[in-house]
PDB file of C-alpha atoms and ligand atoms in Angstrom:
ATOM      1  CA  MET A 119       3.321 136.621 172.797  1.00 44.00           C
ATOM      2  CA  ASN A 120       2.897 139.600 175.115  1.00 47.00           C
ATOM      3  CA  ARG A 121       5.203 142.320 173.719  1.00 50.00           C
ATOM      4  CA  HIS A 122       5.979 143.564 177.203  1.00 53.00           C
ATOM      5  CA  ALA A 123       6.737 140.205 178.780  1.00 55.00           C
ATOM      6  CA  THR A 124      10.126 140.043 180.469  1.00 60.00           C
ATOM      7  CA  PRO A 125      12.299 137.638 178.503  1.00 70.00           C
ATOM      8  CA  GLU A 126      13.012 134.304 180.170  1.00 83.00           C
ATOM      9  CA  PRO A 127      16.478 134.247 181.754  1.00 89.00           C
ATOM     10  CA  ALA A 128      18.961 132.574 179.416  1.00 93.00           C
ATOM     11  CA  GLU A 129      19.629 128.997 180.414  1.00 95.00           C
ATOM     12  CA  ILE A 130      23.259 128.754 181.494  1.00 98.00           C
ATOM     13  CA  ARG A 131      23.922 125.243 182.741  1.00 98.00           C
ATOM     14  CA  HIS A 132      27.245 124.384 181.144  1.00 98.00           C
ATOM     15  CA  VAL A 133      30.054 126.855 181.738  1.00 99.00           C
ATOM     16  CA  ALA A 134      33.502 126.460 180.193  1.00 99.00           C
ATOM     17  CA  ILE A 135      36.442 128.489 181.496  1.00 99.00           C
ATOM     18  CA  ILE A 136      39.766 129.382 179.911  1.00 99.00           C
ATOM     19  CA  MET A 137      41.762 129.760 183.105  1.00 98.00           C
ATOM     20  CA  ASP A 138      44.380 132.236 181.911  1.00 99.00           C
ATOM     21  CA  GLY A 139      46.824 134.539 183.682  1.00 98.00           C
ATOM     22  CA  ASN A 140      48.614 132.291 186.163  1.00 98.00           C
ATOM     23  CA  GLY A 141      52.028 133.214 184.784  1.00 98.00           C
ATOM     24  CA  ARG A 142      51.411 136.973 184.922  1.00 98.00           C
ATOM     25  CA  TRP A 143      50.006 136.654 188.442  1.00 98.00           C
ATOM     26  CA  ALA A 144      53.264 135.047 189.567  1.00 98.00           C
ATOM     27  CA  GLU A 145      55.511 137.409 187.582  1.00 98.00           C
ATOM     28  CA  ARG A 146      53.860 140.445 189.175  1.00 98.00           C
ATOM     29  CA  ARG A 147      54.832 139.046 192.559  1.00 98.00           C
ATOM     30  CA  GLY A 148      58.365 138.173 191.502  1.00 98.00           C
ATOM     31  CA  LEU A 149      57.539 134.487 191.834  1.00 98.00           C
ATOM     32  CA  PRO A 150      58.253 131.598 189.461  1.00 98.00           C
ATOM     33  CA  ARG A 151      55.412 130.873 187.026  1.00 98.00           C
ATOM     34  CA  LEU A 152      54.692 127.569 188.704  1.00 98.00           C
ATOM     35  CA  LYS A 153      53.601 129.422 191.859  1.00 98.00           C
ATOM     36  CA  GLY A 154      50.900 131.018 189.736  1.00 98.00           C
ATOM     37  CA  HIS A 155      49.725 127.609 188.569  1.00 98.00           C
ATOM     38  CA  GLN A 156      49.602 126.432 192.188  1.00 98.00           C
ATOM     39  CA  ALA A 157      47.508 129.445 193.169  1.00 98.00           C
ATOM     40  CA  GLY A 158      45.278 128.655 190.188  1.00 98.00           C
ATOM     41  CA  VAL A 159      44.511 125.192 191.538  1.00 98.00           C
ATOM     42  CA  GLU A 160      43.168 126.777 194.729  1.00 97.00           C
ATOM     43  CA  ARG A 161      40.689 128.755 192.594  1.00 98.00           C
ATOM     44  CA  VAL A 162      39.630 125.602 190.812  1.00 98.00           C
ATOM     45  CA  ARG A 163      38.589 124.065 194.149  1.00 98.00           C
ATOM     46  CA  GLN A 164      36.500 127.107 195.076  1.00 98.00           C
ATOM     47  CA  ILE A 165      34.798 127.480 191.707  1.00 98.00           C
ATOM     48  CA  VAL A 166      33.985 123.764 191.519  1.00 98.00           C
ATOM     49  CA  GLU A 167      32.444 123.875 194.974  1.00 98.00           C
ATOM     50  CA  ALA A 168      30.327 126.919 194.083  1.00 98.00           C
ATOM     51  CA  CYS A 169      28.856 125.502 190.848  1.00 98.00           C
ATOM     52  CA  PRO A 170      25.879 123.534 192.211  1.00 98.00           C
ATOM     53  CA  GLY A 171      24.696 126.546 194.251  1.00 98.00           C
ATOM     54  CA  LEU A 172      24.927 128.746 191.154  1.00 98.00           C
ATOM     55  CA  GLY A 173      22.839 126.466 188.943  1.00 98.00           C
ATOM     56  CA  VAL A 174      25.809 125.209 186.962  1.00 98.00           C
ATOM     57  CA  ARG A 175      25.470 121.535 186.073  1.00 98.00           C
ATOM     58  CA  THR A 176      28.575 121.085 183.915  1.00 98.00           C
ATOM     59  CA  LEU A 177      31.902 122.877 184.269  1.00 99.00           C
ATOM     60  CA  THR A 178      34.652 122.478 181.695  1.00 99.00           C
ATOM     61  CA  LEU A 179      38.087 123.836 182.567  1.00 99.00           C
ATOM     62  CA  TYR A 180      40.887 124.435 180.078  1.00 99.00           C
ATOM     63  CA  ALA A 181      43.969 123.281 181.961  1.00 98.00           C
ATOM     64  CA  PHE A 182      46.546 122.560 179.242  1.00 98.00           C
ATOM     65  CA  SER A 183      46.333 123.047 175.488  1.00 98.00           C
ATOM     66  CA  THR A 184      47.971 121.129 172.644  1.00 98.00           C
ATOM     67  CA  GLU A 185      50.002 124.338 172.111  1.00 98.00           C
ATOM     68  CA  ASN A 186      51.127 124.475 175.753  1.00 98.00           C
ATOM     69  CA  TRP A 187      53.516 121.584 174.966  1.00 98.00           C
ATOM     70  CA  ARG A 188      55.679 124.341 173.412  1.00 98.00           C
ATOM     71  CA  ARG A 189      56.518 125.755 176.858  1.00 98.00           C
ATOM     72  CA  SER A 190      59.774 124.987 178.684  1.00 98.00           C
ATOM     73  CA  ALA A 191      60.348 121.451 179.950  1.00 98.00           C
ATOM     74  CA  GLU A 192      60.443 122.904 183.445  1.00 98.00           C
ATOM     75  CA  GLU A 193      57.002 124.505 183.207  1.00 98.00           C
ATOM     76  CA  VAL A 194      55.420 121.517 181.438  1.00 98.00           C
ATOM     77  CA  GLY A 195      56.922 119.111 183.986  1.00 98.00           C
ATOM     78  CA  GLY A 196      55.729 121.281 186.857  1.00 98.00           C
ATOM     79  CA  LEU A 197      52.218 121.434 185.436  1.00 98.00           C
ATOM     80  CA  MET A 198      52.075 117.665 184.920  1.00 98.00           C
ATOM     81  CA  ALA A 199      53.183 117.135 188.530  1.00 98.00           C
ATOM     82  CA  LEU A 200      50.487 119.572 189.638  1.00 98.00           C
ATOM     83  CA  PHE A 201      47.811 117.633 187.705  1.00 98.00           C
ATOM     84  CA  ARG A 202      48.922 114.379 189.333  1.00 98.00           C
ATOM     85  CA  ARG A 203      48.824 115.994 192.775  1.00 98.00           C
ATOM     86  CA  TYR A 204      45.389 117.494 192.108  1.00 98.00           C
ATOM     87  CA  ILE A 205      43.945 114.103 191.154  1.00 98.00           C
ATOM     88  CA  ARG A 206      45.405 112.372 194.204  1.00 98.00           C
ATOM     89  CA  SER A 207      44.344 115.054 196.669  1.00 97.00           C
ATOM     90  CA  GLU A 208      40.863 115.748 195.246  1.00 97.00           C
ATOM     91  CA  ALA A 209      39.471 112.249 194.707  1.00 97.00           C
ATOM     92  CA  ALA A 210      37.825 111.888 198.112  1.00 97.00           C
ATOM     93  CA  ARG A 211      36.421 115.421 198.152  1.00 97.00           C
ATOM     94  CA  LEU A 212      34.989 115.161 194.640  1.00 98.00           C
ATOM     95  CA  ARG A 213      33.310 111.878 195.488  1.00 98.00           C
ATOM     96  CA  GLU A 214      31.810 113.366 198.647  1.00 97.00           C
ATOM     97  CA  GLU A 215      30.487 116.374 196.734  1.00 97.00           C
ATOM     98  CA  GLY A 216      28.958 114.176 194.011  1.00 98.00           C
ATOM     99  CA  VAL A 217      31.265 115.549 191.327  1.00 98.00           C
ATOM    100  CA  ARG A 218      31.961 113.362 188.310  1.00 98.00           C
ATOM    101  CA  LEU A 219      35.361 114.167 186.818  1.00 98.00           C
ATOM    102  CA  ARG A 220      36.217 113.454 183.189  1.00 98.00           C
ATOM    103  CA  PHE A 221      39.045 114.472 180.897  1.00 98.00           C
ATOM    104  CA  ILE A 222      39.041 115.552 177.261  1.00 98.00           C
ATOM    105  CA  GLY A 223      42.100 115.867 175.040  1.00 98.00           C
ATOM    106  CA  ASP A 224      44.797 113.733 173.481  1.00 98.00           C
ATOM    107  CA  ARG A 225      45.843 111.336 176.237  1.00 98.00           C
ATOM    108  CA  GLY A 226      48.425 109.705 173.975  1.00 97.00           C
ATOM    109  CA  ARG A 227      50.861 112.558 174.600  1.00 97.00           C
ATOM    110  CA  LEU A 228      50.627 112.329 178.388  1.00 98.00           C
ATOM    111  CA  ASP A 229      52.935 110.500 180.766  1.00 96.00           C
ATOM    112  CA  PRO A 230      51.606 106.975 181.496  1.00 97.00           C
ATOM    113  CA  ARG A 231      51.541 107.681 185.258  1.00 96.00           C
ATOM    114  CA  LEU A 232      49.270 110.660 184.756  1.00 98.00           C
ATOM    115  CA  ARG A 233      47.137 108.750 182.253  1.00 98.00           C
ATOM    116  CA  GLN A 234      46.637 105.978 184.767  1.00 98.00           C
ATOM    117  CA  LEU A 235      45.592 108.429 187.495  1.00 98.00           C
ATOM    118  CA  MET A 236      43.135 110.072 185.096  1.00 98.00           C
ATOM    119  CA  GLY A 237      41.476 106.750 184.331  1.00 98.00           C
ATOM    120  CA  TRP A 238      41.433 105.908 188.019  1.00 98.00           C
ATOM    121  CA  ILE A 239      39.686 109.107 189.152  1.00 98.00           C
ATOM    122  CA  GLU A 240      37.186 108.907 186.272  1.00 98.00           C
ATOM    123  CA  GLU A 241      36.134 105.512 187.630  1.00 98.00           C
ATOM    124  CA  GLU A 242      36.243 106.641 191.262  1.00 98.00           C
ATOM    125  CA  THR A 243      33.870 109.532 190.598  1.00 98.00           C
ATOM    126  CA  ALA A 244      31.698 107.904 187.910  1.00 98.00           C
ATOM    127  CA  SER A 245      28.610 107.780 190.124  1.00 98.00           C
ATOM    128  CA  GLY A 246      28.622 111.552 190.818  1.00 98.00           C
ATOM    129  CA  THR A 247      25.399 113.273 189.778  1.00 98.00           C
ATOM    130  CA  VAL A 248      25.671 116.798 191.261  1.00 98.00           C
ATOM    131  CA  LEU A 249      28.215 118.277 188.846  1.00 98.00           C
ATOM    132  CA  ASP A 250      29.988 117.109 185.707  1.00 98.00           C
ATOM    133  CA  LEU A 251      33.518 118.452 185.895  1.00 98.00           C
ATOM    134  CA  VAL A 252      35.447 118.206 182.633  1.00 99.00           C
ATOM    135  CA  VAL A 253      39.144 119.004 182.519  1.00 98.00           C
ATOM    136  CA  ALA A 254      40.655 119.728 179.118  1.00 99.00           C
ATOM    137  CA  LEU A 255      44.210 118.446 179.285  1.00 98.00           C
ATOM    138  CA  SER A 256      46.486 118.242 176.256  1.00 98.00           C
ATOM    139  CA  TYR A 257      43.362 119.484 174.534  1.00 99.00           C
ATOM    140  CA  GLY A 258      43.000 121.348 171.251  1.00 98.00           C
ATOM    141  CA  GLY A 259      39.751 121.891 169.379  1.00 98.00           C
ATOM    142  CA  ARG A 260      41.405 121.254 166.012  1.00 98.00           C
ATOM    143  CA  ASP A 261      43.148 118.129 167.264  1.00 98.00           C
ATOM    144  CA  GLU A 262      39.852 116.809 168.616  1.00 98.00           C
ATOM    145  CA  ILE A 263      38.095 117.390 165.273  1.00 98.00           C
ATOM    146  CA  VAL A 264      40.982 115.801 163.353  1.00 98.00           C
ATOM    147  CA  ARG A 265      40.833 112.693 165.570  1.00 98.00           C
ATOM    148  CA  ALA A 266      37.064 112.503 165.047  1.00 98.00           C
ATOM    149  CA  ALA A 267      37.477 112.856 161.257  1.00 98.00           C
ATOM    150  CA  ARG A 268      40.067 110.091 161.255  1.00 98.00           C
ATOM    151  CA  ARG A 269      37.755 107.776 163.176  1.00 98.00           C
ATOM    152  CA  MET A 270      34.935 108.427 160.715  1.00 98.00           C
ATOM    153  CA  ALA A 271      37.241 107.826 157.749  1.00 98.00           C
ATOM    154  CA  GLU A 272      38.343 104.532 159.279  1.00 98.00           C
ATOM    155  CA  ALA A 273      34.714 103.493 159.779  1.00 98.00           C
ATOM    156  CA  VAL A 274      33.918 104.340 156.148  1.00 98.00           C
ATOM    157  CA  ALA A 275      36.985 102.440 154.905  1.00 98.00           C
ATOM    158  CA  ALA A 276      35.981  99.404 156.988  1.00 98.00           C
ATOM    159  CA  GLY A 277      32.470  99.507 155.537  1.00 98.00           C
ATOM    160  CA  ARG A 278      30.856 100.273 158.907  1.00 98.00           C
ATOM    161  CA  LEU A 279      29.697 103.759 157.900  1.00 98.00           C
ATOM    162  CA  ASP A 280      28.205 105.353 154.774  1.00 98.00           C
ATOM    163  CA  THR A 281      29.370 108.868 153.932  1.00 98.00           C
ATOM    164  CA  GLU A 282      25.681 109.900 153.712  1.00 98.00           C
ATOM    165  CA  GLN A 283      25.332 109.115 157.422  1.00 98.00           C
ATOM    166  CA  ILE A 284      27.874 111.787 158.327  1.00 98.00           C
ATOM    167  CA  ASP A 285      26.099 114.802 159.770  1.00 98.00           C
ATOM    168  CA  ALA A 286      26.595 117.291 162.614  1.00 98.00           C
ATOM    169  CA  ALA A 287      25.123 114.920 165.200  1.00 98.00           C
ATOM    170  CA  LEU A 288      27.444 112.074 164.196  1.00 98.00           C
ATOM    171  CA  LEU A 289      30.496 114.323 164.232  1.00 98.00           C
ATOM    172  CA  ALA A 290      29.538 115.609 167.697  1.00 98.00           C
ATOM    173  CA  ASP A 291      29.274 111.984 168.795  1.00 98.00           C
ATOM    174  CA  MET A 292      32.847 111.340 167.684  1.00 98.00           C
ATOM    175  CA  LEU A 293      34.284 114.200 169.752  1.00 98.00           C
ATOM    176  CA  ASP A 294      35.804 113.749 173.238  1.00 98.00           C
ATOM    177  CA  THR A 295      32.824 115.678 174.613  1.00 98.00           C
ATOM    178  CA  ALA A 296      30.261 113.264 173.110  1.00 98.00           C
ATOM    179  CA  PRO A 297      28.189 112.639 176.260  1.00 94.00           C
ATOM    180  CA  LEU A 298      28.128 116.302 177.290  1.00 98.00           C
ATOM    181  CA  PRO A 299      25.909 119.222 176.277  1.00 98.00           C
ATOM    182  CA  ASP A 300      27.473 122.168 174.421  1.00 98.00           C
ATOM    183  CA  PRO A 301      28.747 124.985 176.636  1.00 98.00           C
ATOM    184  CA  ASP A 302      26.247 127.801 177.155  1.00 98.00           C
ATOM    185  CA  LEU A 303      28.962 130.201 178.254  1.00 98.00           C
ATOM    186  CA  VAL A 304      32.725 130.462 177.758  1.00 99.00           C
ATOM    187  CA  ILE A 305      34.559 132.695 180.220  1.00 99.00           C
ATOM    188  CA  ARG A 306      38.180 133.766 179.721  1.00 99.00           C
ATOM    189  CA  THR A 307      40.185 135.460 182.437  1.00 99.00           C
ATOM    190  CA  SER A 308      43.284 137.684 182.168  1.00 98.00           C
ATOM    191  CA  GLY A 309      42.029 140.142 179.549  1.00 98.00           C
ATOM    192  CA  GLU A 310      42.840 138.067 176.451  1.00 98.00           C
ATOM    193  CA  CYS A 311      39.948 137.956 173.976  1.00 98.00           C
ATOM    194  CA  ARG A 312      40.479 134.761 172.024  1.00 98.00           C
ATOM    195  CA  LEU A 313      39.535 131.077 172.174  1.00 98.00           C
ATOM    196  CA  SER A 314      43.070 129.652 171.855  1.00 98.00           C
ATOM    197  CA  ASN A 315      41.779 126.432 170.274  1.00 98.00           C
ATOM    198  CA  PHE A 316      39.191 125.721 173.009  1.00 99.00           C
ATOM    199  CA  LEU A 317      35.944 123.854 172.181  1.00 99.00           C
ATOM    200  CA  LEU A 318      35.890 125.170 168.597  1.00 98.00           C
ATOM    201  CA  TRP A 319      32.988 122.963 167.520  1.00 98.00           C
ATOM    202  CA  GLN A 320      31.031 122.971 170.776  1.00 98.00           C
ATOM    203  CA  ALA A 321      31.151 126.725 171.421  1.00 98.00           C
ATOM    204  CA  ALA A 322      29.417 127.568 168.116  1.00 98.00           C
ATOM    205  CA  TYR A 323      26.552 129.269 169.976  1.00 97.00           C
ATOM    206  CA  ALA A 324      28.091 129.844 173.402  1.00 98.00           C
ATOM    207  CA  GLU A 325      27.839 133.233 175.038  1.00 98.00           C
ATOM    208  CA  LEU A 326      31.294 134.719 175.620  1.00 98.00           C
ATOM    209  CA  ALA A 327      32.494 136.660 178.652  1.00 98.00           C
ATOM    210  CA  PHE A 328      35.926 138.183 179.152  1.00 98.00           C
ATOM    211  CA  THR A 329      37.328 139.578 182.365  1.00 99.00           C
ATOM    212  CA  ASP A 330      40.664 141.272 183.096  1.00 99.00           C
ATOM    213  CA  THR A 331      40.988 139.374 186.378  1.00 99.00           C
ATOM    214  CA  LEU A 332      43.901 136.926 186.386  1.00 99.00           C
ATOM    215  CA  TRP A 333      42.783 133.367 187.100  1.00 99.00           C
ATOM    216  CA  PRO A 334      44.383 133.123 190.597  1.00 98.00           C
ATOM    217  CA  ASP A 335      42.379 136.237 191.579  1.00 98.00           C
ATOM    218  CA  PHE A 336      39.055 135.026 190.120  1.00 99.00           C
ATOM    219  CA  THR A 337      36.538 134.795 192.958  1.00 98.00           C
ATOM    220  CA  VAL A 338      33.219 133.012 193.361  1.00 98.00           C
ATOM    221  CA  ALA A 339      31.621 136.471 193.681  1.00 98.00           C
ATOM    222  CA  GLU A 340      32.900 137.508 190.245  1.00 99.00           C
ATOM    223  CA  PHE A 341      31.795 134.171 188.804  1.00 99.00           C
ATOM    224  CA  ALA A 342      28.283 134.751 190.204  1.00 98.00           C
ATOM    225  CA  ASP A 343      28.239 138.305 188.750  1.00 98.00           C
ATOM    226  CA  ILE A 344      29.182 137.040 185.277  1.00 98.00           C
ATOM    227  CA  LEU A 345      26.490 134.353 185.438  1.00 98.00           C
ATOM    228  CA  ALA A 346      23.870 136.920 186.456  1.00 98.00           C
ATOM    229  CA  GLU A 347      24.878 139.261 183.619  1.00 98.00           C
ATOM    230  CA  VAL A 348      24.858 136.497 181.005  1.00 98.00           C
ATOM    231  CA  ARG A 349      21.532 135.107 182.215  1.00 98.00           C
ATOM    232  CA  GLY A 350      20.089 138.526 181.396  1.00 97.00           C
ATOM    233  CA  ARG A 351      21.127 138.186 177.740  1.00 97.00           C
ATOM    234  CA  GLU A 352      18.782 136.970 175.040  1.00 95.00           C
ATOM    235  CA  ARG A 353      20.081 133.876 173.248  1.00 95.00           C
ATOM    236  CA  ARG A 354      18.510 133.791 169.792  1.00 95.00           C
ATOM    237  CA  PHE A 355      20.197 130.901 167.929  1.00 95.00           C
ATOM    238  CA  GLY A 356      19.536 132.600 164.618  1.00 95.00           C
ATOM    239  CA  ARG A 357      15.921 133.473 165.309  1.00 94.00           C
ATOM    240  CA  VAL A 358      14.529 137.003 165.591  1.00 93.00           C
ATOM    241  CA  PRO A 359      14.169 138.561 169.059  1.00 89.00           C
ATOM    242  CA  ALA A 360      11.319 136.970 171.051  1.00 80.00           C
ATOM    243  CA  ARG A 361       9.534 140.338 171.442  1.00 79.00           C
ATOM    244  CA  LEU A 362       9.228 140.615 167.643  1.00 81.00           C
ATOM    245  CA  ALA A 363       8.235 137.014 167.013  1.00 79.00           C
ATOM    246  CA  ARG A 364       4.664 136.383 165.878  1.00 66.00           C
ATOM    247  CA  GLY A 365       2.850 133.083 166.413  1.00 56.00           C
TER     248      GLY A 365
HETATM  249  C1  IPE O1728      47.057 129.655 182.105  1.00 87.20           C
HETATM  250  O1  IPE O1728      47.969 130.587 182.594  1.00 87.20           O
HETATM  251  C2  IPE O1728      47.431 128.244 182.475  1.00 87.20           C
HETATM  252  C3  IPE O1728      48.012 127.464 181.382  1.00 87.20           C
HETATM  253  C4  IPE O1728      48.066 127.836 180.139  1.00 87.20           C
HETATM  254  C5  IPE O1728      48.584 126.170 181.721  1.00 87.20           C
HETATM  255  P1  IPE O1728      49.239 131.027 181.750  1.00 87.20           P
HETATM  256  O2  IPE O1728      50.379 130.168 182.167  1.00 87.20           O
HETATM  257  O3  IPE O1728      48.953 131.054 180.316  1.00 87.20           O
HETATM  258  O4  IPE O1728      49.450 132.493 182.306  1.00 87.20           O
HETATM  259  P2  IPE O1728      49.918 133.771 181.463  1.00 87.20           P
HETATM  260  O5  IPE O1728      48.989 133.898 180.310  1.00 87.20           O
HETATM  261  O6  IPE O1728      51.322 133.509 181.039  1.00 87.20           O
HETATM  262  O7  IPE O1728      49.790 134.895 182.430  1.00 87.20           O
HETATM  263  C1  IPE O1729      45.028 128.935 176.827  1.00 87.20           C
HETATM  264  O1  IPE O1729      45.894 129.843 177.419  1.00 87.20           O
HETATM  265  C2  IPE O1729      45.212 127.580 177.404  1.00 87.20           C
HETATM  266  C3  IPE O1729      44.844 127.422 178.804  1.00 87.20           C
HETATM  267  C4  IPE O1729      44.314 128.327 179.580  1.00 87.20           C
HETATM  268  C5  IPE O1729      45.063 126.101 179.354  1.00 87.20           C
HETATM  269  P1  IPE O1729      47.297 130.238 176.741  1.00 87.20           P
HETATM  270  O2  IPE O1729      47.917 131.214 177.648  1.00 87.20           O
HETATM  271  O3  IPE O1729      48.063 129.027 176.416  1.00 87.20           O
HETATM  272  O4  IPE O1729      46.817 130.905 175.379  1.00 87.20           O
HETATM  273  P2  IPE O1729      47.559 131.939 174.413  1.00 87.20           P
HETATM  274  O5  IPE O1729      48.843 131.297 173.998  1.00 87.20           O
HETATM  275  O6  IPE O1729      47.795 133.192 175.185  1.00 87.20           O
HETATM  276  O7  IPE O1729      46.601 132.142 173.297  1.00 87.20           O
HETATM  277 MG1   MG O1730      48.251 132.495 179.074  1.00 87.20          MG
END
C-alpha cells in the first residue's frame, strides 16, 4: 500500500444515539421535565429526516431504559403517553419518507395499548427501504442478553440446540437487534460519558462521540459535524494502522 495514501473515510452507516438531557433542558427554563421530553421529540423528527441525506442507513434511538422505570409515576406515564402520540402522529410521515420503524427492548413491561400501537406501526412501515429507524424502549443491554441466554438455554433443554453451536453469531441472532448491523457510532448528548446499559453487545467496536449539547438543542448541523469528524477517524478493529500494514 502507498504509505502516503489518504485513509479511506470510516464507514458510518448505523448511528445510535443516547438522547440525554431533556430534563435539564426543561429545568433550566423552569419548566416541568415533561416539556423537555416534548421538545426532544421535535429533535427526533428533524434528525430522522436528515439521516438519508447524511449517508446514515440505520438510526437507533435510546428512548427509555430498563432503569428509567425507576422514575416517578408521573414522568413514566407522561413518557408513555408521548410515545403513543409519536406513533400515531408519525405513521403517515414515516411511510411517505420510506422509513421502517422497529422497536427493541422488553415489551412485556409496557402497557398493552402502547404495545399494540408498536406492532401496528412496525407493520405499517415494514416496506420502508430508505432508513431503518430503531427505537429502544424499555431497553437494557443486560436485559437483552439475559433474554437471549434464556432462549438459548431453553433450546438446549428442548434438544433443539447443541452447546457447541453457541457462538458469537448465534448469540447476536438471539438479540432484539438480530436483523440489524452493529452500530458504527454511538453519540451521547448532555455531557455524560457513559453507555447507561445501551447496546452493550452491539457497540463492542463502535466509535463513541460525546457532546455537551442537551438533546432538545441538538441540531442537524451538529449531527453532520460529528459524522464528518468520525468519518475522518481510522477504525482498526484490532489490526495495525493501514499505513503500517504490509501486504
Ligand atoms: C433523556 O433525558 C430521556 C430519557 C431518559 C427518557 P433525561 O430525562 O435523562 O434528562 P436529564 O438527564 O435528566 O437532563
Ligand atoms: C439513558 O439516559 C437512557 C436514555 C437516554 C433513554 P439516563 O438519563 O437514564 O441515564 P443515566 O441514569 O444518567 O445514566
Ligand atoms: Mg438523563
